[in-house]
CSV table of N, CA and C in Angstrom, one decimal:
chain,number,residue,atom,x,y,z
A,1,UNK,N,81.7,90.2,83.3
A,1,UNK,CA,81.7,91.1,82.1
A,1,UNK,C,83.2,91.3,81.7
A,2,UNK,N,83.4,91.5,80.5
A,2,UNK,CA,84.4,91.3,79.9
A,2,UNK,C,84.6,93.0,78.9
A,3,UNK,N,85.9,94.0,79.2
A,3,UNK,CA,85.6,94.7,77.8
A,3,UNK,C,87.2,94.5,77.3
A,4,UNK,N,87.3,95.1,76.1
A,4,UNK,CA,88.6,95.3,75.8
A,4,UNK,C,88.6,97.1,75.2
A,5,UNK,N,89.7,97.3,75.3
A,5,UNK,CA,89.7,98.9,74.5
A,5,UNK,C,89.9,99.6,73.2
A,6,UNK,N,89.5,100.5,73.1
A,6,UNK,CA,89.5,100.6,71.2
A,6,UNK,C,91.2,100.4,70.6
A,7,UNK,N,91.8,100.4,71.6
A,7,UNK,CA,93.1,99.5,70.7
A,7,UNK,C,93.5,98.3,70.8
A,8,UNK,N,92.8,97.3,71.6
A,8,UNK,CA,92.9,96.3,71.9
A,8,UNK,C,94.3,95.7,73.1
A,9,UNK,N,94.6,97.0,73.8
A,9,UNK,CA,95.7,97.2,74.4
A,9,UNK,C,95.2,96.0,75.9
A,10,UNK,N,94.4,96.2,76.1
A,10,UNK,CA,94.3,95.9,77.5
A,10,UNK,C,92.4,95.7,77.4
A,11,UNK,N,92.2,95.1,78.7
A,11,UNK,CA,91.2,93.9,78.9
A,11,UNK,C,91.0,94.2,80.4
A,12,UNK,N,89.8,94.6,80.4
A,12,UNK,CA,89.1,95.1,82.0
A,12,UNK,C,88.2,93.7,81.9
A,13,UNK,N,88.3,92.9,83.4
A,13,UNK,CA,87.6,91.9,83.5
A,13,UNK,C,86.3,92.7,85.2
A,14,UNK,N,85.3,92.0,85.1
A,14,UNK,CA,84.3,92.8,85.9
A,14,UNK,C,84.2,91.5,86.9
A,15,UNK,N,84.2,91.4,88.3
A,15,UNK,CA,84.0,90.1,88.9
A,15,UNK,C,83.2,90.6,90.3
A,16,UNK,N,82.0,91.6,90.0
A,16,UNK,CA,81.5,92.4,91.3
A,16,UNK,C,82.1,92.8,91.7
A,17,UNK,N,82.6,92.6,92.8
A,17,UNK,CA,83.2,93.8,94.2
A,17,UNK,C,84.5,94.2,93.5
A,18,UNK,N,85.2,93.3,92.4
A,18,UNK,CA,86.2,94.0,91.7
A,18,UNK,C,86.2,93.8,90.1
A,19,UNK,N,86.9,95.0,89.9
A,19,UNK,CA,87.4,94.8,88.7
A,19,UNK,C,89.2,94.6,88.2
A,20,UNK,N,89.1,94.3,87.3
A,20,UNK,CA,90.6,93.9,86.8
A,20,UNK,C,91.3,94.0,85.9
A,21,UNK,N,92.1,95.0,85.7
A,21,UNK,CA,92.5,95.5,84.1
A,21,UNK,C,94.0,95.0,83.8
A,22,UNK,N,93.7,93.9,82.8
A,22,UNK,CA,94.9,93.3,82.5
A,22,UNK,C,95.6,93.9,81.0
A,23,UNK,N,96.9,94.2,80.6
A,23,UNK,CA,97.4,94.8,79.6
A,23,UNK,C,98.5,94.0,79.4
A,24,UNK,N,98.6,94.3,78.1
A,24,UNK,CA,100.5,93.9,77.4
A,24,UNK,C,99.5,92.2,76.3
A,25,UNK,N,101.0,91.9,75.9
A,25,UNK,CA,100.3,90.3,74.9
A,25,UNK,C,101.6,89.7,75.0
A,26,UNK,N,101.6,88.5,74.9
A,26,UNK,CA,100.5,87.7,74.4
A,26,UNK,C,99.6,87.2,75.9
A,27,UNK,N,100.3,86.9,76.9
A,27,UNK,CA,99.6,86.7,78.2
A,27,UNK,C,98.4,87.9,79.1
A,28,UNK,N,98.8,89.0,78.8
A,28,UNK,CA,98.4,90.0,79.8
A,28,UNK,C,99.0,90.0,81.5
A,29,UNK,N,99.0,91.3,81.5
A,29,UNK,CA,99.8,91.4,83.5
A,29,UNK,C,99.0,92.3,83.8
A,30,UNK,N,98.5,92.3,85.3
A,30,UNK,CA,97.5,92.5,86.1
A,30,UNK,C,98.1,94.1,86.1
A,31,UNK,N,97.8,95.4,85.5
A,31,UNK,CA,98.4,97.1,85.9
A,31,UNK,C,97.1,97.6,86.4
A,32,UNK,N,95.8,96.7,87.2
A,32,UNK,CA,94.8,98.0,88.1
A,32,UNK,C,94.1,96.7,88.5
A,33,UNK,N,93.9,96.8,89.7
A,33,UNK,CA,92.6,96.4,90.6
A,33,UNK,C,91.8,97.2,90.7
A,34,UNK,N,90.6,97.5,90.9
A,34,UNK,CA,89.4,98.3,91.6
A,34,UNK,C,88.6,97.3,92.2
A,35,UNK,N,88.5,97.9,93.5
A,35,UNK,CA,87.6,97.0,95.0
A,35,UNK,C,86.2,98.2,94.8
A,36,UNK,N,85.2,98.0,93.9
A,36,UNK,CA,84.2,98.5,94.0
A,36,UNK,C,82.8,98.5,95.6
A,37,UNK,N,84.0,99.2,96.0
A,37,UNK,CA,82.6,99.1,97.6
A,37,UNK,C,81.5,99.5,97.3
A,38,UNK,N,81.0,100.3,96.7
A,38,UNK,CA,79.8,101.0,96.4
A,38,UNK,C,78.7,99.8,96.2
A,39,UNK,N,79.2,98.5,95.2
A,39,UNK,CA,78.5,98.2,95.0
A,39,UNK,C,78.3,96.4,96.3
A,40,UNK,N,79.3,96.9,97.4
A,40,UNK,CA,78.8,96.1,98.6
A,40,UNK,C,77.1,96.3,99.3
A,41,UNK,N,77.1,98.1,99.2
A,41,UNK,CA,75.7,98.5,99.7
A,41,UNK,C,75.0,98.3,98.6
A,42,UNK,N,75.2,98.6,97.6
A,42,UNK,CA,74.0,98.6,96.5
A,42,UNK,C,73.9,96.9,95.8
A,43,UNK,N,74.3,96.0,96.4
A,43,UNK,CA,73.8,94.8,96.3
A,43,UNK,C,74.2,93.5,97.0
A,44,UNK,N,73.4,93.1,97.9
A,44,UNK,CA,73.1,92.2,99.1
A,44,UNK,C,73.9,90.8,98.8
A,45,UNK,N,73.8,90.4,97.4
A,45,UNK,CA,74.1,89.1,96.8
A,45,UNK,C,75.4,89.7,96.9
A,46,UNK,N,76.1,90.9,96.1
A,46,UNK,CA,77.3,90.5,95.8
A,46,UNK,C,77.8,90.7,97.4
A,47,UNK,N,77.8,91.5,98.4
A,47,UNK,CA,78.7,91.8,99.3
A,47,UNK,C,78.3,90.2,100.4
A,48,UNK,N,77.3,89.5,100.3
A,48,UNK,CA,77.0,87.9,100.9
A,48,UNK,C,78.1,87.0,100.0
A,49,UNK,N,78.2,87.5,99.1
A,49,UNK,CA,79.3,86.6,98.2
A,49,UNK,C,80.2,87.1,98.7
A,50,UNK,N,80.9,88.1,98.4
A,50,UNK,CA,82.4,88.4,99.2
A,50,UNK,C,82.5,88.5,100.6
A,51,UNK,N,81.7,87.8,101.3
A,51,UNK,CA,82.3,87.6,103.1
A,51,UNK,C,82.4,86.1,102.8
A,52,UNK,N,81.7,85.5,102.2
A,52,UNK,CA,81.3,84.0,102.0
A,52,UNK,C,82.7,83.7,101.5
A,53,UNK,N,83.3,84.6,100.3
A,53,UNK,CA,84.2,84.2,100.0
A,53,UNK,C,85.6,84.5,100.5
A,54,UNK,N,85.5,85.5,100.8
A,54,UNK,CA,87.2,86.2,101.7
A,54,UNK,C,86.9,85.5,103.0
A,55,UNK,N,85.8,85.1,103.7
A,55,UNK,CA,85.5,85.0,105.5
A,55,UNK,C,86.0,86.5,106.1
A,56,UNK,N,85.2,87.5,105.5
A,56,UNK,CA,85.4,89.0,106.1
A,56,UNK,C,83.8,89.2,106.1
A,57,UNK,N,83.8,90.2,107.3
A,57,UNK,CA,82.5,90.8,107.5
A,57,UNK,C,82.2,92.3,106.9
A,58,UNK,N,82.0,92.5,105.7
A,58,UNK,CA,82.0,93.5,105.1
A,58,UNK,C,80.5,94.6,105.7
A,59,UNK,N,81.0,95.5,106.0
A,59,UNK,CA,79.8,96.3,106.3
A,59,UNK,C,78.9,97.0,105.4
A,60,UNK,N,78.3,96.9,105.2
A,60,UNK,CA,77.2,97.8,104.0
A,60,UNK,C,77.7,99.1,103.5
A,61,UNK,N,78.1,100.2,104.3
A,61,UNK,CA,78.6,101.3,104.3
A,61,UNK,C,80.5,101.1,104.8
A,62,UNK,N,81.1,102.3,104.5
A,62,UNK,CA,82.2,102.8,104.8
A,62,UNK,C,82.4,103.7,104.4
A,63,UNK,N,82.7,104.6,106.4
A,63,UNK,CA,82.5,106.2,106.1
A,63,UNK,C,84.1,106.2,105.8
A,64,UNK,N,84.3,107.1,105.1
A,64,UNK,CA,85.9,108.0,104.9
A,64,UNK,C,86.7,108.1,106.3
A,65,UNK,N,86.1,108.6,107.0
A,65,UNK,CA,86.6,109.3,108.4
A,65,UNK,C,86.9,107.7,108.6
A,66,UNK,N,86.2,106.7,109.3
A,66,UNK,CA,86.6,105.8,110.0
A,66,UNK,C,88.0,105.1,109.1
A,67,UNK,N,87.8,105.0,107.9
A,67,UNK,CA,89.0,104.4,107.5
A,67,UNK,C,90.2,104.8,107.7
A,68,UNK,N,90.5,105.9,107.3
A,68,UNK,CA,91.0,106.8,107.0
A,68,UNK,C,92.3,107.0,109.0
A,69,UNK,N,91.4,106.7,109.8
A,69,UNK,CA,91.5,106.8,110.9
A,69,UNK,C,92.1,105.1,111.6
A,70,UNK,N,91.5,104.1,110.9
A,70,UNK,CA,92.4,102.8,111.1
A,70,UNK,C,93.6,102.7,110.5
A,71,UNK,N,93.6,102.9,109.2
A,71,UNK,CA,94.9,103.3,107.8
A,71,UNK,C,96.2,103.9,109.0
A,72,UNK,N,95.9,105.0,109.5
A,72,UNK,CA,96.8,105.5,110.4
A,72,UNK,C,97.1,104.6,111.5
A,73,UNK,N,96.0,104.8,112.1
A,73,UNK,CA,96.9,103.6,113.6
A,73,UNK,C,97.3,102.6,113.9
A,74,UNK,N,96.5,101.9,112.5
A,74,UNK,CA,97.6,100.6,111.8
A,74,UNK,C,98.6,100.3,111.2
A,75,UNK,N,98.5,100.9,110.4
A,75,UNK,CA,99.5,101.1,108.7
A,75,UNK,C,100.4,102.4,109.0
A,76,UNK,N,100.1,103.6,110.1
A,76,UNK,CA,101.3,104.2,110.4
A,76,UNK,C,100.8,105.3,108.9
A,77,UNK,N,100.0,105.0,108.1
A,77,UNK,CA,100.2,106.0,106.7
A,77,UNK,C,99.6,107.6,107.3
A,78,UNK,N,100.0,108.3,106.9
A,78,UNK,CA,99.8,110.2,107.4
A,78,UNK,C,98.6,110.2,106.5
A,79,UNK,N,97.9,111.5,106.2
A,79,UNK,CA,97.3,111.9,105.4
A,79,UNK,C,97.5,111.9,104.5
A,80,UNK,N,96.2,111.8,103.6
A,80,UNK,CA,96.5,111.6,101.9
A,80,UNK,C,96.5,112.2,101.1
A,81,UNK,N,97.1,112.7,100.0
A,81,UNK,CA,96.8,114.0,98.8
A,81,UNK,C,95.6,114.1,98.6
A,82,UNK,N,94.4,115.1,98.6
A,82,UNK,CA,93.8,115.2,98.3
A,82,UNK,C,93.2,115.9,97.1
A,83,UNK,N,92.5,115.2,95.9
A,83,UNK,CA,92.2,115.9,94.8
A,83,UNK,C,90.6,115.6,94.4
A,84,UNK,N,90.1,116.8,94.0
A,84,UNK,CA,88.7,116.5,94.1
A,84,UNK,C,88.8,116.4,92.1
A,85,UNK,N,87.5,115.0,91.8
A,85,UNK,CA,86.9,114.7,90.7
A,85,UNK,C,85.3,114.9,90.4
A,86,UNK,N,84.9,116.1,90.5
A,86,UNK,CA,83.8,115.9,90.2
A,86,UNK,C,82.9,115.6,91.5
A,87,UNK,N,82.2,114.5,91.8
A,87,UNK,CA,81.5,114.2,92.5
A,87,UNK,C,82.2,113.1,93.8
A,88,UNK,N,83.4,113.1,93.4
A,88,UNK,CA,84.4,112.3,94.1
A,88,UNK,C,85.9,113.0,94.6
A,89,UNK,N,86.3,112.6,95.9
A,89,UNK,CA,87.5,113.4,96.4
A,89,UNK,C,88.8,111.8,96.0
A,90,UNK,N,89.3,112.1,95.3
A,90,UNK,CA,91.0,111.2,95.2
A,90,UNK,C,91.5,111.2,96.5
A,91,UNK,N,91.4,110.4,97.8
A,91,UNK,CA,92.7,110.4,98.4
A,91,UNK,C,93.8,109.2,98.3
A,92,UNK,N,95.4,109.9,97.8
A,92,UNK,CA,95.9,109.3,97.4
A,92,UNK,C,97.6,109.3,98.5
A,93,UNK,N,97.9,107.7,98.6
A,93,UNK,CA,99.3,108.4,99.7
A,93,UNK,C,100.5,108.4,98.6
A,94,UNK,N,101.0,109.1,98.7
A,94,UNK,CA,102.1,109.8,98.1
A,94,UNK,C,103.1,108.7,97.6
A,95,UNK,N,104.1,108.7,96.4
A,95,UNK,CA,104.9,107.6,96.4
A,95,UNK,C,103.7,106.2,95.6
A,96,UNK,N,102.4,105.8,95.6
A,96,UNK,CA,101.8,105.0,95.3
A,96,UNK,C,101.1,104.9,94.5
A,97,UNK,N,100.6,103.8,93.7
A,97,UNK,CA,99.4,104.0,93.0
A,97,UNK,C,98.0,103.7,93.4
A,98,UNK,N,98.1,104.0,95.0
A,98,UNK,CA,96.9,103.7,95.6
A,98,UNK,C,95.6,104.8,96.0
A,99,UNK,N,94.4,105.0,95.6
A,99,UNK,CA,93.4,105.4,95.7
A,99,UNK,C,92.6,105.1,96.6
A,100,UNK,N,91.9,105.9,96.9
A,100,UNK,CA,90.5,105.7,97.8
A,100,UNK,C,89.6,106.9,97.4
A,101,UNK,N,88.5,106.6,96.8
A,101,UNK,CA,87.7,107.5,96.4
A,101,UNK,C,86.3,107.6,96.9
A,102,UNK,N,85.8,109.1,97.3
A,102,UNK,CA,85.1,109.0,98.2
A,102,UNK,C,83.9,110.1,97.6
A,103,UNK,N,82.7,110.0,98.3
A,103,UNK,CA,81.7,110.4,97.6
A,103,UNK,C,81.6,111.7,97.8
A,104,UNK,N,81.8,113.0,96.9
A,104,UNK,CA,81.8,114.3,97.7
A,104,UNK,C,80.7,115.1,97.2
A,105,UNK,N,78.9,114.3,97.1
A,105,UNK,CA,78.0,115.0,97.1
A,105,UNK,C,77.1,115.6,98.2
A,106,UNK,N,76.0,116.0,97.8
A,106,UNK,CA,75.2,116.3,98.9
A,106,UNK,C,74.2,115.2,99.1
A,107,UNK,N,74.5,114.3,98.4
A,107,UNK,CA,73.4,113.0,98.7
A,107,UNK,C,73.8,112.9,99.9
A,108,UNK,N,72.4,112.0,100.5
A,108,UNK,CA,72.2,111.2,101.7
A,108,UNK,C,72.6,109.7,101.4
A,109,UNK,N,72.9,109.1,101.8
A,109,UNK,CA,72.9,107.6,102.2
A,109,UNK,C,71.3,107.0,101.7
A,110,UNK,N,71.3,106.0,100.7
A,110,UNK,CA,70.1,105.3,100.8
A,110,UNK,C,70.6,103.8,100.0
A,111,UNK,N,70.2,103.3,98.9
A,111,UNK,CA,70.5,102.3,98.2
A,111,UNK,C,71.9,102.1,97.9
A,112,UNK,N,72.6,103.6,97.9
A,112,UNK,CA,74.1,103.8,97.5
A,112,UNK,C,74.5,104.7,98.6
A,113,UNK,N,75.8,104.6,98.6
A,113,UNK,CA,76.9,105.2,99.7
A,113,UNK,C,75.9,107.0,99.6
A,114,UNK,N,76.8,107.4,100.4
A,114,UNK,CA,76.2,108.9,100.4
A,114,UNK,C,77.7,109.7,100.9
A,115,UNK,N,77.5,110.8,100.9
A,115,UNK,CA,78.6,111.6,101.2
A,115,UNK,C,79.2,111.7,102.9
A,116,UNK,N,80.6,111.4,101.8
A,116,UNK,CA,81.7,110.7,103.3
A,116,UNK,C,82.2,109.6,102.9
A,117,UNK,N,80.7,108.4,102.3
A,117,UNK,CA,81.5,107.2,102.3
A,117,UNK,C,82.3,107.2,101.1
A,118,UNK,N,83.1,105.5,101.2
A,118,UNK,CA,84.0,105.4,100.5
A,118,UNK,C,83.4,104.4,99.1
A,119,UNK,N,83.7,105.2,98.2
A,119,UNK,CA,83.3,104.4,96.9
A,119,UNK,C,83.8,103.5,96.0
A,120,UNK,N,85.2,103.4,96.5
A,120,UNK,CA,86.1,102.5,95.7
A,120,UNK,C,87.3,102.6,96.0
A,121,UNK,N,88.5,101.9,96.0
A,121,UNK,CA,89.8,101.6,96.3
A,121,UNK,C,90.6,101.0,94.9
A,122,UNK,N,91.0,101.9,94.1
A,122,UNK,CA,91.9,101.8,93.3
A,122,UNK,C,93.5,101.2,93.4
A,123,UNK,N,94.3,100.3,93.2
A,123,UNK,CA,95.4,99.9,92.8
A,123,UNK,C,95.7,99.9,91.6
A,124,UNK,N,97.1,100.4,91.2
A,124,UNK,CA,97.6,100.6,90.2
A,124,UNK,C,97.0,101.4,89.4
């Protein structure tokens, strides 16, 4: 799926597990990724297509806490700013344009993430 914006500025491309917002003319340059996890659990085909295609074993779910918890003992990154959106908490590491957004309702886990997991990873 394809949109463009009411000024014709920039061009979000949709490719399942990501999206891709390209801006500027006449070429366009890549200013946002989104790694839509949410829709790993909420659909079988696409998250079978992205192991098939990266050779990663994507897990259905991802709780906050576990990541959150490798990020550090790997990557050395501290805790993140946290800003709550609504139905979603922003953690963001300081210095970056990187996101990790996480579900901060009182749902349970069923077809879609539930509260804790992680809903999406924003760049740029």
């Amino acid at each position: 799926m394809e949109e463009t914006d009411e000024d014709g500025v920039s061009l979000r491309r949709d490719y399942g597990a990501l999206e891709v917002t390209f801006s500027g003319e006449p070429d366009g340059v890549v200013t946002g990724i989104v790694v839509e996890v949410h829709r790993l659990s909420g659909d079988s085909d696409t998250r079978a297509d992205a192991c098939q295609e990266l050779k990663v074993d994507f897990p259905e779910y991802t709780r906050w806490t576990e990541l959150a918890q490798e990020l550090e003992e790997t990557a050395g990154i501290p805790m993140l700013k946290i800003s709550s959106q609504r139905e979603f908490l922003e953690y963001r590491a300081a210095g970056t344009k990187v996101s990790v957004h996480v579900v901060n309702n009182d749902e349970e886990r069923d077809d879609w993430p539930g509260h804790g997991d992680v809903w999406s990873v924003s760049l740029g």
